[in-house]
Coordinates of C-alpha atoms and ligand atoms in Angstrom, one line a residue:
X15 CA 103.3 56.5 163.3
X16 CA 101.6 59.8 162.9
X17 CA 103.7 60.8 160.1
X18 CA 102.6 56.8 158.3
X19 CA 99.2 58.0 159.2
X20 CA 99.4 61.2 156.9
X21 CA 100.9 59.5 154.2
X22 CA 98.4 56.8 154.0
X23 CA 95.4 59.1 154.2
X24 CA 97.4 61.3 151.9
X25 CA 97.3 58.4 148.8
X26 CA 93.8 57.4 150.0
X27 CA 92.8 60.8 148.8
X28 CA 94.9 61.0 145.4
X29 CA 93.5 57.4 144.5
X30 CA 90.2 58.8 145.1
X31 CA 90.8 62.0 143.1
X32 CA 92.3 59.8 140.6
X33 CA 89.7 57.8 139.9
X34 CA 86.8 60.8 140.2
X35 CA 88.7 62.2 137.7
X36 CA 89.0 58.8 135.3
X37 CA 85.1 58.6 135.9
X38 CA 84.9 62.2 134.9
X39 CA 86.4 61.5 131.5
X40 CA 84.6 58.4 130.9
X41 CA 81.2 60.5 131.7
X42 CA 82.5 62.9 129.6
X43 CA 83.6 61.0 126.8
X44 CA 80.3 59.2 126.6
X45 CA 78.6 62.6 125.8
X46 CA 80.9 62.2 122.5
X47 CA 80.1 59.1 121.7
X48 CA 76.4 59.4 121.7
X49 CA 77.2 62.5 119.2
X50 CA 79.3 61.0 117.2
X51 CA 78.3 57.4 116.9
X52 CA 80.8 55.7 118.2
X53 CA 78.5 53.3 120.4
X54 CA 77.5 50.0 118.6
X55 CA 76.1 46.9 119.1
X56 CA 77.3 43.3 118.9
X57 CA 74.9 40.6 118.9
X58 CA 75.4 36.9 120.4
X59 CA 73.7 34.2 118.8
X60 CA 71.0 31.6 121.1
X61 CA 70.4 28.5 120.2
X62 CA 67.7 26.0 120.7
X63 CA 69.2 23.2 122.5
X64 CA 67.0 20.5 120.7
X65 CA 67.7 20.8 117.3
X66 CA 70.5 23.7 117.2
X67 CA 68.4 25.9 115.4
X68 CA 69.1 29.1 116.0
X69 CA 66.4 31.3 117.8
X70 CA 67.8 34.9 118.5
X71 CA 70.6 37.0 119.5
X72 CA 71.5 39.3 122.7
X73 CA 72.6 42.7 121.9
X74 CA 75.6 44.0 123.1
X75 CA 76.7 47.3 123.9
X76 CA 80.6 48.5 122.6
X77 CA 82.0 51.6 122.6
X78 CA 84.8 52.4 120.2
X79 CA 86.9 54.9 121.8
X80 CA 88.6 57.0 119.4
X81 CA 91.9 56.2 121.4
X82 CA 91.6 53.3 124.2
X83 CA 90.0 50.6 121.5
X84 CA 86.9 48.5 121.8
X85 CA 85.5 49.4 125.3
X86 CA 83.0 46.5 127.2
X87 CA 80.3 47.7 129.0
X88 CA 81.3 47.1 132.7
X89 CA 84.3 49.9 132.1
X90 CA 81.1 52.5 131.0
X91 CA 77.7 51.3 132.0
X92 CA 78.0 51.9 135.5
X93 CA 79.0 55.2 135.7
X94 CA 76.5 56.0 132.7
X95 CA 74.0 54.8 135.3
X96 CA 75.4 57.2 138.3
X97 CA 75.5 60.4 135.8
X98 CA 72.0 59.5 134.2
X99 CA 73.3 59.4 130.8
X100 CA 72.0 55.7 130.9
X101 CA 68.8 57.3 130.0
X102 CA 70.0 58.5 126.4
X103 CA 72.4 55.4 126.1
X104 CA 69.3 52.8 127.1
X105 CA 67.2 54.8 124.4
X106 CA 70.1 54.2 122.0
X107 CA 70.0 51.1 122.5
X108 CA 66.4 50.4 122.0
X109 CA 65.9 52.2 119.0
X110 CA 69.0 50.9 117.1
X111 CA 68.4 47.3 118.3
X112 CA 65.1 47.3 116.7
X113 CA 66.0 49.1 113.5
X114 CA 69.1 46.6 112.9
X115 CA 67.0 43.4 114.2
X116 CA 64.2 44.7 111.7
X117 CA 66.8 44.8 108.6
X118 CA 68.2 41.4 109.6
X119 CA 67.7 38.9 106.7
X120 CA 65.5 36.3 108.9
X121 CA 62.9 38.2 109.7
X122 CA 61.6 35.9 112.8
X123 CA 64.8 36.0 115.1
X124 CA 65.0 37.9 118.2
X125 CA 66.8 40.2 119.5
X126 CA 67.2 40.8 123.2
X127 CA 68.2 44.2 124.8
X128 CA 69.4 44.5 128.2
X129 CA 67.6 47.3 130.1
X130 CA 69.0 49.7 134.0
X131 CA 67.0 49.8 136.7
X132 CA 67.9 53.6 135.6
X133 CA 65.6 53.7 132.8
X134 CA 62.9 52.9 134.3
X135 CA 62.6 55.6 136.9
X136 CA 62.1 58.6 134.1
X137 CA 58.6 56.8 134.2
X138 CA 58.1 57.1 130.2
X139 CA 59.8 53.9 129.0
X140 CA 56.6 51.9 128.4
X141 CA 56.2 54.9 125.4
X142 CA 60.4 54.3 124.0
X143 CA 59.6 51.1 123.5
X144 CA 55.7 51.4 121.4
X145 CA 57.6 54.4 120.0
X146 CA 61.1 52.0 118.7
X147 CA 58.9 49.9 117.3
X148 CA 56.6 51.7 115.5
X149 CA 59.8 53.9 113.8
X150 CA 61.5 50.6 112.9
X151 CA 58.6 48.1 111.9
X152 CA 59.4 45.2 113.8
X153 CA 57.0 43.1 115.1
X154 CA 56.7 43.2 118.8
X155 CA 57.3 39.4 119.2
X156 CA 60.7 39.6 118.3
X157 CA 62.0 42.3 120.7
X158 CA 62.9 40.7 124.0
X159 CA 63.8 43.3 127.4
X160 CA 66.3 41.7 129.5
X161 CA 66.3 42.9 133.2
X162 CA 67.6 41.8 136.7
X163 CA 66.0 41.5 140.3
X164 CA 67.8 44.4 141.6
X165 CA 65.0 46.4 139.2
X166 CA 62.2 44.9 141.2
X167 CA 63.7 45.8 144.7
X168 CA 62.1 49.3 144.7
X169 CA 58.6 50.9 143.8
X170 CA 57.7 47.4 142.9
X171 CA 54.3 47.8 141.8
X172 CA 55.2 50.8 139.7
X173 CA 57.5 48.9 137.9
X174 CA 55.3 45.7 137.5
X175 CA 52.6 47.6 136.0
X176 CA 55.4 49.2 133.4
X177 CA 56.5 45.4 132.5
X178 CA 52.7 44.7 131.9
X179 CA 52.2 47.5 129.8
X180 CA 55.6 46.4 127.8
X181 CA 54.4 42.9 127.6
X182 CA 50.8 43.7 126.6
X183 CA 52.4 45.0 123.7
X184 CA 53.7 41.4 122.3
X185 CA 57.5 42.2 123.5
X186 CA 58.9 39.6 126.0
X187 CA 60.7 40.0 129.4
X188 CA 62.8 38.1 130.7
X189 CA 65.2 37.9 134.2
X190 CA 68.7 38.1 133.5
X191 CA 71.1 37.1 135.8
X192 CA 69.1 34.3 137.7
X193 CA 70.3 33.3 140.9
X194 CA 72.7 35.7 141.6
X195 CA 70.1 38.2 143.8
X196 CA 68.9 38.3 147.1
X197 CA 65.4 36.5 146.2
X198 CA 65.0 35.7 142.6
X199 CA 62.5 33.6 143.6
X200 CA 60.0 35.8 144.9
X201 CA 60.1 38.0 142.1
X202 CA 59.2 35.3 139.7
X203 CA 55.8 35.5 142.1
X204 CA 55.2 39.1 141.4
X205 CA 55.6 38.9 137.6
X206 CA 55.2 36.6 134.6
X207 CA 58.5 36.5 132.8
X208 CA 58.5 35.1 129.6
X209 CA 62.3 33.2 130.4
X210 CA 64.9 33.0 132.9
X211 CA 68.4 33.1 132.2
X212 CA 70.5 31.1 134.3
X213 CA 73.8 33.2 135.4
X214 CA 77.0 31.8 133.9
X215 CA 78.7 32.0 137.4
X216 CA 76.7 28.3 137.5
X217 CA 76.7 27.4 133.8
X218 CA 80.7 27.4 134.6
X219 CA 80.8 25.3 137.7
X220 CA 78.4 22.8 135.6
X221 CA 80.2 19.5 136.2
X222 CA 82.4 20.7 139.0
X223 CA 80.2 21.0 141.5
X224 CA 77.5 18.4 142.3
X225 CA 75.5 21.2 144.0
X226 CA 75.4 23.5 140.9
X227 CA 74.8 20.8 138.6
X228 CA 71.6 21.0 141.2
X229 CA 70.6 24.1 140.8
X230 CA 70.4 24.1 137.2
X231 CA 68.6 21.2 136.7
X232 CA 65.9 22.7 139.9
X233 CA 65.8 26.1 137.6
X234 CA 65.1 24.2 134.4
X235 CA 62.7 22.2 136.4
X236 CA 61.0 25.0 137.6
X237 CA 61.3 26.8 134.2
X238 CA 59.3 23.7 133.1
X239 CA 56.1 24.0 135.9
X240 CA 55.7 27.7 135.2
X241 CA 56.1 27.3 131.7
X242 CA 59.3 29.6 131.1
X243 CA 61.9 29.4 128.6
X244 CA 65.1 28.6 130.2
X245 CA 68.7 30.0 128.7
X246 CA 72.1 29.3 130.1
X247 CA 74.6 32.0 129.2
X248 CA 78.2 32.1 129.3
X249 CA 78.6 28.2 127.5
X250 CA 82.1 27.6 127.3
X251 CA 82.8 23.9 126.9
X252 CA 80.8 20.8 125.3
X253 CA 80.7 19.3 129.0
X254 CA 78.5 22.4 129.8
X255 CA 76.1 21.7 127.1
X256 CA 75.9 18.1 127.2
X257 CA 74.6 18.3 131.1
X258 CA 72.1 21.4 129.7
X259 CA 70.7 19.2 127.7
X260 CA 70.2 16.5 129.5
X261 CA 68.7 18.6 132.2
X262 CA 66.5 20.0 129.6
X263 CA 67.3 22.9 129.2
X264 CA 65.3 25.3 126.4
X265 CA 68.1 27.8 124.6
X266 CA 71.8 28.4 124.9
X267 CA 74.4 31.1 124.7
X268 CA 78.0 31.1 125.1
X269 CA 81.4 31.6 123.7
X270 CA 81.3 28.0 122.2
X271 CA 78.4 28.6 120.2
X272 CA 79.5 32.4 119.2
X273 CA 80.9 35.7 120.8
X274 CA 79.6 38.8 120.3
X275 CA 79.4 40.2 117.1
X276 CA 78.0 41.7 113.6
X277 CA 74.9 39.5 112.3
X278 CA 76.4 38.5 108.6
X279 CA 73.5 37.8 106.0
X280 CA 75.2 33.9 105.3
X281 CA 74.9 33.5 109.1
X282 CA 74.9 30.0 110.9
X283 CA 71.9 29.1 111.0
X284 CA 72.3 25.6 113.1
X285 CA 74.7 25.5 115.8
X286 CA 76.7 21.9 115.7
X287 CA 75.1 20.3 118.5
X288 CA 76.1 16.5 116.6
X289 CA 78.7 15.5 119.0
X290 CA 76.9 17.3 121.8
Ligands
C2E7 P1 75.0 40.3 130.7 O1 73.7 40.9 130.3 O2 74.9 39.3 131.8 O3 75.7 39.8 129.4 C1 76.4 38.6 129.3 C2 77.9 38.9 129.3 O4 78.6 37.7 129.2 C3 78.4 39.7 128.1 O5 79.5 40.5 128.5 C4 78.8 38.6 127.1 O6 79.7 39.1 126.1 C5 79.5 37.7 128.1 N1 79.5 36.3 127.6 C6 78.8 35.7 126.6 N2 79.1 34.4 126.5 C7 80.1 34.2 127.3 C8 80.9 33.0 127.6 O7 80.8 32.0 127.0 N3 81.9 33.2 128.6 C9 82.1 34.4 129.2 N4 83.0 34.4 130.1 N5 81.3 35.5 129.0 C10 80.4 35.4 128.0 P2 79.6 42.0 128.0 O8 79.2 42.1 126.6 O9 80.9 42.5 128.4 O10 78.5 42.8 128.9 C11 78.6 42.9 130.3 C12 77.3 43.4 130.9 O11 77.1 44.7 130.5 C13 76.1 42.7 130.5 O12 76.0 41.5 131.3 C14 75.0 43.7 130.8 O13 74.7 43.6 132.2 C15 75.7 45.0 130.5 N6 75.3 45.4 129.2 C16 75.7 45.1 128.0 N7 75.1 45.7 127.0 C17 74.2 46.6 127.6 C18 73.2 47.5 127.2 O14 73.0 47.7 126.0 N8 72.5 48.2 128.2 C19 72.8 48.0 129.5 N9 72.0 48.7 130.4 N10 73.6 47.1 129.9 C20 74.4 46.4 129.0
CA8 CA1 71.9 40.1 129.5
CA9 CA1 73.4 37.7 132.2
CA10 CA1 75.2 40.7 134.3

């Protein structure tokens, strides 16, 4: 038994090496890729659910690794976060998403970025964000800053005053992720998001379980009292968006609309919401 003991403790220690040592490359690796470009971003397509018209996109973060492929973000974001390289990645981010959104043939779509807790705490981001969009013209309606709860857990009123600043500039926030956290609904007290977007965990049980198809239509409901723009992400099947709309929901996002990709200059301009 003692001898099973050693062994065990033994692997537990080369699977931890092994994996410092994967994150080590990854950290590593990103330092090249912000040098040599070889981050991009993909854009998803939202639609308004009343007349299919289509209202913005979501930027994605890719990396293409010179040797693995097309890498998604939840291989690199988190450990860009841990090494504080999020800070040069989330500025990336900022300043290419509003130089691409700003060449984009329709000039009145927008683009929302998603934004780490991470970036916040260098204390200056208030200043990337006047300073993105004076270098790349675009009007401070169309950028959109996608965050989640687990931002507002800490130094709350810190980070409340930033989002004012942000949103005295014309840009609009909005709370990813809804529902997921610990108290989403507090945090909708404490600031004034411009939308909500309801997690796809629920979009995908929409029609499966009668208490989800409950929650959704209570979010949209309370989107609706406090005057926010509701999205649903992650809309996979007409079923999904046939109960978003008839629970009112405001704008929608998912793989049956569009993945992730390169905005084309004929782009579709009006999702086919006919025989939805
Ligand atoms: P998120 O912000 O919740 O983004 C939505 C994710 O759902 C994206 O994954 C998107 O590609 C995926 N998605 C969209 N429609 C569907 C659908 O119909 N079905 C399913 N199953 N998935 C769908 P992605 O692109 O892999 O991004 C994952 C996460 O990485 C994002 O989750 C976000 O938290 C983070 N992320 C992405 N880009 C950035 C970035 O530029 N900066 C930061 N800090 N985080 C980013
Ligand atoms: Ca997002
Ligand atoms: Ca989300
Ligand atoms: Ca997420």
């Amino acid at each position: 038994a003692k001898h099973e003991g050693r062994s065990t403790f033994c692997w537990y220690t080369q699977d931890l090496d092994a994996e410092a040592q994967k994150r080590k490359e990854i950290e590593q690796g990103l330092v090249k890729a912000l040098k040599f470009d070889q981050l991009k971003l993909k854009y998803q397509p939202q639609y308004a659910l009343s007349d299919g018209s289509l209202k913005g996109y979501e930027a994605l973060i890719r990396w293409e690794h010179p040797t693995k492929g097309m890498m998604r973000p939840d291989s690199f974001i988190p450990i860009a976060e841990d090494t504080g390289l999020i800070e040069d990645i989330g500025n990336w981010v900022l300043e290419q998403a509003c130089r691409e959104a700003a060449l984009w043939p329709n000039s009145n779509r927008r683009v929302a970025i998603n934004m780490s807790p991470a970036q916040f705490a260098a204390g200056d981001i208030q200043k990337r964000v006047a300073r993105a969009l004076q270098s790349s013209g675009l009007d401070p309606k169309r950028l959109e800053i996608e965050i989640t709860e687990s931002l507002l857990i800490s130094n709350t009123d810190s980070v409340v005053h930033t989002l004012r600043q942000i949103r005295d500039m014309g840009v609009s926030i909005a709370m990813d992720d809804f529902g997921t956290g610990y108290s989403s609904l507090s945090y909708l007290s404490l600031f004034p998001f411009d939308k909500i977007k309801i997690d796809k965990a629920f979009i995908q049980d929409l029609g499966k379980e009668a208490s989800t198809d409950a929650i959704v239509t209570s979010i949209v409901g309370l989107g609706r009292s406090l005057n926010v723009t509701i999205t649903a992400e992650g809309v996979e099947t007409e079923e999904q968006a046939i109960l978003l709309r008839a629970a009112g929901c405001d704008l929608i996002q998912g793989y049956l609309y569009g993945k992730p990709d390169d905005v084309k200059v004929h782009e579709t301009v009006q999702a086919d919401m006919t025989a939805k």
